[in-house]
PDB file of C-alpha atoms in Angstrom:
ATOM      1  CA  GLN A   1     -42.695  71.797 -38.212  1.00 55.00           C
ATOM      2  CA  MET A   2     -41.411  68.210 -38.224  1.00 54.00           C
ATOM      3  CA  LEU A   3     -39.416  68.861 -35.085  1.00 52.00           C
ATOM      4  CA  ALA A   4     -42.509  70.246 -33.311  1.00 55.00           C
ATOM      5  CA  ASN A   5     -44.451  67.093 -34.198  1.00 60.00           C
ATOM      6  CA  TRP A   6     -41.591  65.075 -32.809  1.00 59.00           C
ATOM      7  CA  TYR A   7     -41.788  66.993 -29.495  1.00 62.00           C
ATOM      8  CA  TYR A   8     -45.552  66.450 -29.299  1.00 60.00           C
ATOM      9  CA  LEU A   9     -45.083  62.770 -29.963  1.00 59.00           C
ATOM     10  CA  ALA A  10     -42.346  62.504 -27.305  1.00 62.00           C
ATOM     11  CA  ALA A  11     -44.488  64.438 -24.810  1.00 61.00           C
ATOM     12  CA  ALA A  12     -47.470  62.159 -25.510  1.00 62.00           C
ATOM     13  CA  ALA A  13     -45.266  59.099 -25.041  1.00 65.00           C
ATOM     14  CA  ALA A  14     -43.900  60.497 -21.758  1.00 65.00           C
ATOM     15  CA  ILE A  15     -47.419  61.246 -20.492  1.00 67.00           C
ATOM     16  CA  GLY A  16     -48.515  57.754 -21.509  1.00 62.00           C
ATOM     17  CA  ALA A  17     -45.578  56.249 -19.641  1.00 62.00           C
ATOM     18  CA  VAL A  18     -46.383  58.267 -16.497  1.00 60.00           C
ATOM     19  CA  VAL A  19     -50.048  57.243 -16.688  1.00 56.00           C
ATOM     20  CA  GLY A  20     -48.991  53.606 -17.137  1.00 61.00           C
ATOM     21  CA  ILE A  21     -46.653  53.772 -14.150  1.00 64.00           C
ATOM     22  CA  ILE A  22     -49.366  55.356 -12.002  1.00 57.00           C
ATOM     23  CA  TYR A  23     -51.835  52.662 -13.097  1.00 55.00           C
ATOM     24  CA  LEU A  24     -49.379  49.888 -12.208  1.00 59.00           C
ATOM     25  CA  ALA A  25     -48.572  51.502  -8.856  1.00 57.00           C
ATOM     26  CA  VAL A  26     -52.261  51.812  -7.952  1.00 57.00           C
ATOM     27  CA  LYS A  27     -52.874  48.228  -9.051  1.00 61.00           C
ATOM     28  CA  ALA A  28     -49.929  46.967  -6.966  1.00 60.00           C
ATOM     29  CA  TYR A  29     -51.118  49.007  -3.979  1.00 59.00           C
ATOM     30  CA  ASN A  30     -54.648  47.582  -4.230  1.00 67.00           C
ATOM     31  CA  GLU A  31     -53.318  44.036  -4.638  1.00 74.00           C
ATOM     32  CA  ALA A  32     -51.068  44.424  -1.578  1.00 73.00           C
ATOM     33  CA  GLU A  33     -53.946  45.807   0.493  1.00 78.00           C
ATOM     34  CA  GLU A  34     -56.259  42.983  -0.606  1.00 80.00           C
ATOM     35  CA  ALA A  35     -53.563  40.375   0.112  1.00 79.00           C
ATOM     36  CA  ALA A  36     -53.103  41.844   3.604  1.00 79.00           C
ATOM     37  CA  LYS A  37     -56.841  41.630   4.285  1.00 82.00           C
ATOM     38  CA  LYS A  38     -57.019  38.054   3.043  1.00 85.00           C
ATOM     39  CA  ALA A  39     -53.962  37.016   5.064  1.00 82.00           C
ATOM     40  CA  ALA A  40     -55.454  38.607   8.202  1.00 85.00           C
ATOM     41  CA  GLU A  41     -58.711  36.682   7.676  1.00 86.00           C
ATOM     42  CA  THR A  42     -56.796  33.422   7.202  1.00 84.00           C
ATOM     43  CA  ALA A  43     -54.728  34.121  10.325  1.00 84.00           C
ATOM     44  CA  LYS A  44     -57.916  34.667  12.334  1.00 88.00           C
ATOM     45  CA  GLU A  45     -59.425  31.411  11.037  1.00 86.00           C
ATOM     46  CA  LEU A  46     -56.250  29.525  11.980  1.00 86.00           C
ATOM     47  CA  ALA A  47     -56.179  31.117  15.434  1.00 89.00           C
ATOM     48  CA  ASP A  48     -59.844  30.170  15.909  1.00 89.00           C
ATOM     49  CA  ALA A  49     -59.060  26.571  14.911  1.00 89.00           C
ATOM     50  CA  HIS A  50     -56.215  26.521  17.437  1.00 88.00           C
ATOM     51  CA  ASN A  51     -58.431  27.883  20.205  1.00 91.00           C
ATOM     52  CA  GLU A  52     -61.090  25.307  19.349  1.00 90.00           C
ATOM     53  CA  ALA A  53     -58.531  22.482  19.512  1.00 89.00           C
ATOM     54  CA  LYS A  54     -57.280  23.749  22.887  1.00 92.00           C
ATOM     55  CA  GLU A  55     -60.836  23.917  24.201  1.00 90.00           C
ATOM     56  CA  GLU A  56     -61.555  20.377  22.977  1.00 87.00           C
ATOM     57  CA  LEU A  57     -58.427  19.124  24.735  1.00 88.00           C
ATOM     58  CA  GLU A  58     -59.345  20.882  27.983  1.00 90.00           C
ATOM     59  CA  ASN A  59     -62.891  19.443  27.808  1.00 88.00           C
ATOM     60  CA  LEU A  60     -61.439  16.015  27.198  1.00 88.00           C
ATOM     61  CA  LYS A  61     -59.055  16.295  30.157  1.00 90.00           C
ATOM     62  CA  SER A  62     -61.740  17.569  32.511  1.00 91.00           C
ATOM     63  CA  SER A  63     -64.150  14.836  31.364  1.00 90.00           C
ATOM     64  CA  PHE A  64     -61.535  12.183  31.983  1.00 91.00           C
ATOM     65  CA  ASP A  65     -60.757  13.652  35.420  1.00 93.00           C
ATOM     66  CA  ALA A  66     -64.480  13.625  36.259  1.00 94.00           C
ATOM     67  CA  TYR A  67     -64.695   9.983  35.132  1.00 94.00           C
ATOM     68  CA  ASP A  68     -61.705   9.031  37.319  1.00 93.00           C
ATOM     69  CA  GLU A  69     -63.196  10.830  40.320  1.00 95.00           C
ATOM     70  CA  ALA A  70     -66.578   9.133  39.855  1.00 95.00           C
ATOM     71  CA  LYS A  71     -64.873   5.763  39.533  1.00 94.00           C
ATOM     72  CA  LYS A  72     -62.908   6.295  42.769  1.00 95.00           C
ATOM     73  CA  LYS A  73     -66.117   7.302  44.520  1.00 95.00           C
ATOM     74  CA  LEU A  74     -67.784   4.078  43.308  1.00 93.00           C
ATOM     75  CA  GLU A  75     -64.856   2.007  44.596  1.00 92.00           C
ATOM     76  CA  ASP A  76     -65.384   3.504  48.060  1.00 93.00           C
ATOM     77  CA  CYS A  77     -69.045   2.394  48.130  1.00 91.00           C
ATOM     78  CA  THR A  78     -70.456  -0.949  49.232  1.00 90.00           C
ATOM     79  CA  GLU A  79     -71.745  -2.817  46.203  1.00 91.00           C
ATOM     80  CA  GLY A  80     -75.518  -3.052  45.973  1.00 89.00           C
ATOM     81  CA  THR A  81     -76.294  -0.118  48.282  1.00 93.00           C
ATOM     82  CA  LYS A  82     -78.264   2.923  47.188  1.00 95.00           C
ATOM     83  CA  GLU A  83     -75.070   5.000  47.428  1.00 95.00           C
ATOM     84  CA  TRP A  84     -73.267   2.499  45.171  1.00 93.00           C
ATOM     85  CA  LYS A  85     -76.084   2.568  42.593  1.00 94.00           C
ATOM     86  CA  GLU A  86     -75.975   6.392  42.509  1.00 95.00           C
ATOM     87  CA  ALA A  87     -72.184   6.297  42.156  1.00 95.00           C
ATOM     88  CA  LEU A  88     -72.537   3.767  39.303  1.00 94.00           C
ATOM     89  CA  LYS A  89     -74.939   6.114  37.503  1.00 95.00           C
ATOM     90  CA  GLU A  90     -72.426   8.930  37.950  1.00 95.00           C
ATOM     91  CA  VAL A  91     -69.584   6.804  36.541  1.00 94.00           C
ATOM     92  CA  ASN A  92     -71.657   5.941  33.488  1.00 95.00           C
ATOM     93  CA  ALA A  93     -72.815   9.539  33.005  1.00 95.00           C
ATOM     94  CA  THR A  94     -69.235  10.826  33.146  1.00 94.00           C
ATOM     95  CA  ALA A  95     -68.124   8.044  30.770  1.00 93.00           C
ATOM     96  CA  VAL A  96     -70.810   9.052  28.259  1.00 90.00           C
ATOM     97  CA  GLU A  97     -69.778  12.722  28.594  1.00 89.00           C
ATOM     98  CA  LEU A  98     -66.157  11.714  28.009  1.00 88.00           C
ATOM     99  CA  ILE A  99     -67.060   9.732  24.898  1.00 85.00           C
ATOM    100  CA  ASN A 100     -69.140  12.652  23.600  1.00 84.00           C
ATOM    101  CA  ASN A 101     -66.201  15.033  24.115  1.00 81.00           C
ATOM    102  CA  LEU A 102     -64.037  12.858  21.887  1.00 80.00           C
ATOM    103  CA  GLY A 103     -65.883  14.037  18.797  1.00 73.00           C
ATOM    104  CA  ASP A 104     -65.938  11.878  15.708  1.00 71.00           C
ATOM    105  CA  LEU A 105     -64.448   8.481  16.377  1.00 72.00           C
ATOM    106  CA  SER A 106     -64.237   5.494  14.117  1.00 76.00           C
ATOM    107  CA  ALA A 107     -66.245   2.419  15.058  1.00 75.00           C
ATOM    108  CA  GLU A 108     -62.946   0.678  15.859  1.00 81.00           C
ATOM    109  CA  ASP A 109     -61.866   3.480  18.208  1.00 80.00           C
ATOM    110  CA  ILE A 110     -65.210   3.264  20.012  1.00 78.00           C
ATOM    111  CA  ARG A 111     -64.953  -0.543  20.372  1.00 79.00           C
ATOM    112  CA  GLU A 112     -61.443  -0.221  21.770  1.00 85.00           C
ATOM    113  CA  LEU A 113     -62.298   2.687  24.067  1.00 86.00           C
ATOM    114  CA  TYR A 114     -64.848   1.225  26.410  1.00 87.00           C
ATOM    115  CA  SER A 115     -66.550  -1.893  27.658  1.00 88.00           C
ATOM    116  CA  ARG A 116     -69.200  -2.707  30.254  1.00 90.00           C
ATOM    117  CA  ASP A 117     -68.640  -4.940  33.230  1.00 91.00           C
ATOM    118  CA  GLU A 118     -71.133  -7.346  34.803  1.00 91.00           C
ATOM    119  CA  ASN A 119     -72.637  -4.491  36.872  1.00 89.00           C
ATOM    120  CA  GLY A 120     -73.243  -2.333  33.795  1.00 90.00           C
ATOM    121  CA  MET A 121     -70.385   0.067  34.538  1.00 92.00           C
ATOM    122  CA  ILE A 122     -68.769   1.654  31.511  1.00 92.00           C
ATOM    123  CA  ASN A 123     -65.004   1.090  31.729  1.00 92.00           C
ATOM    124  CA  ILE A 124     -62.776   3.394  29.712  1.00 91.00           C
ATOM    125  CA  ASP A 125     -59.608   1.713  28.451  1.00 91.00           C
ATOM    126  CA  GLN A 126     -56.687   3.743  29.800  1.00 89.00           C
ATOM    127  CA  ASP A 127     -54.303   2.905  26.919  1.00 91.00           C
ATOM    128  CA  LYS A 128     -56.861   3.881  24.290  1.00 88.00           C
ATOM    129  CA  MET A 129     -57.684   7.033  26.226  1.00 88.00           C
ATOM    130  CA  ASP A 130     -53.979   7.932  26.378  1.00 90.00           C
ATOM    131  CA  GLU A 131     -53.752   7.401  22.602  1.00 87.00           C
ATOM    132  CA  LEU A 132     -56.761   9.635  21.944  1.00 86.00           C
ATOM    133  CA  MET A 133     -55.444  12.262  24.354  1.00 87.00           C
ATOM    134  CA  ALA A 134     -52.095  12.242  22.517  1.00 89.00           C
ATOM    135  CA  LYS A 135     -53.932  12.769  19.211  1.00 87.00           C
ATOM    136  CA  ALA A 136     -55.805  15.734  20.710  1.00 87.00           C
ATOM    137  CA  GLU A 137     -52.539  17.188  22.011  1.00 89.00           C
ATOM    138  CA  SER A 138     -50.942  16.737  18.576  1.00 89.00           C
ATOM    139  CA  LYS A 139     -53.877  18.567  17.024  1.00 88.00           C
ATOM    140  CA  VAL A 140     -53.341  21.460  19.440  1.00 86.00           C
ATOM    141  CA  THR A 141     -49.653  21.592  18.525  1.00 90.00           C
ATOM    142  CA  ALA A 142     -50.343  21.431  14.790  1.00 89.00           C
ATOM    143  CA  THR A 143     -52.983  24.162  14.960  1.00 89.00           C
ATOM    144  CA  GLN A 144     -50.641  26.275  17.077  1.00 87.00           C
ATOM    145  CA  TYR A 145     -47.944  26.059  14.395  1.00 87.00           C
ATOM    146  CA  ALA A 146     -50.485  26.804  11.664  1.00 88.00           C
ATOM    147  CA  ALA A 147     -51.831  29.800  13.602  1.00 88.00           C
ATOM    148  CA  ALA A 148     -48.303  31.141  14.135  1.00 88.00           C
ATOM    149  CA  ALA A 149     -47.485  30.722  10.434  1.00 87.00           C
ATOM    150  CA  GLY A 150     -50.771  32.393   9.492  1.00 87.00           C
ATOM    151  CA  GLN A 151     -49.988  35.321  11.774  1.00 85.00           C
ATOM    152  CA  ALA A 152     -46.512  35.620  10.293  1.00 89.00           C
ATOM    153  CA  ASP A 153     -47.992  35.650   6.780  1.00 84.00           C
ATOM    154  CA  ALA A 154     -50.538  38.284   7.814  1.00 86.00           C
ATOM    155  CA  THR A 155     -47.832  40.449   9.367  1.00 86.00           C
ATOM    156  CA  HIS A 156     -45.673  40.135   6.259  1.00 85.00           C
ATOM    157  CA  ALA A 157     -48.582  41.027   3.972  1.00 84.00           C
ATOM    158  CA  GLN A 158     -49.488  44.008   6.165  1.00 82.00           C
ATOM    159  CA  LEU A 159     -45.881  45.227   6.115  1.00 83.00           C
ATOM    160  CA  LYS A 160     -45.897  44.971   2.327  1.00 80.00           C
ATOM    161  CA  SER A 161     -49.131  46.943   2.177  1.00 78.00           C
ATOM    162  CA  ASP A 162     -47.743  49.527   4.599  1.00 78.00           C
ATOM    163  CA  ALA A 163     -44.632  49.871   2.450  1.00 78.00           C
ATOM    164  CA  LYS A 164     -46.861  50.552  -0.542  1.00 70.00           C
ATOM    165  CA  ASP A 165     -48.710  53.187   1.539  1.00 69.00           C
ATOM    166  CA  ILE A 166     -45.418  54.854   2.432  1.00 74.00           C
ATOM    167  CA  GLY A 167     -44.333  54.768  -1.208  1.00 69.00           C
ATOM    168  CA  ARG A 168     -47.629  56.339  -2.218  1.00 64.00           C
ATOM    169  CA  GLU A 169     -47.247  59.110   0.375  1.00 70.00           C
ATOM    170  CA  ILE A 170     -43.705  59.812  -0.807  1.00 71.00           C
ATOM    171  CA  ALA A 171     -44.873  59.922  -4.419  1.00 64.00           C
ATOM    172  CA  LYS A 172     -47.631  62.385  -3.483  1.00 67.00           C
ATOM    173  CA  SER A 173     -45.128  64.713  -1.883  1.00 67.00           C
ATOM    174  CA  TRP A 174     -43.038  64.950  -5.040  1.00 62.00           C
TER     175      TRP A 174
END
């Protein structure tokens, strides 16, 4: 009689241990799957930030090229003519577009970036522009590294989740 109770107690303990192991395995599987989803979302956000930084840099470069072209066109015109006045308007319009493509600048950056000459032409300071362009390029590089690290984290988390899936399938087949 005492021995039978002992067997029941041992069987109950074994069943409890199996249930506990199953609970922990399911919990670990769910945590791995959730971590993979979260890592994938973070990787997408980082990739989006990188693409946005690249687009900002391209807009900045094309705006600066347009400004340079407009300025060269103005230099080819005779001052005071209708053609010159139209070219001056174009220079100023492209300068404003360039400044707008720079995003948020400090008041100091803005003061250092441009000036107006006696004819009202907006002159962009080449050194300051080079500095701001370098900052934009650095941002692209930094976001590229962050996006790559985010993708690596997402891949790692997905592999972990997949390993849990494989373990679950193997356990089912036993």
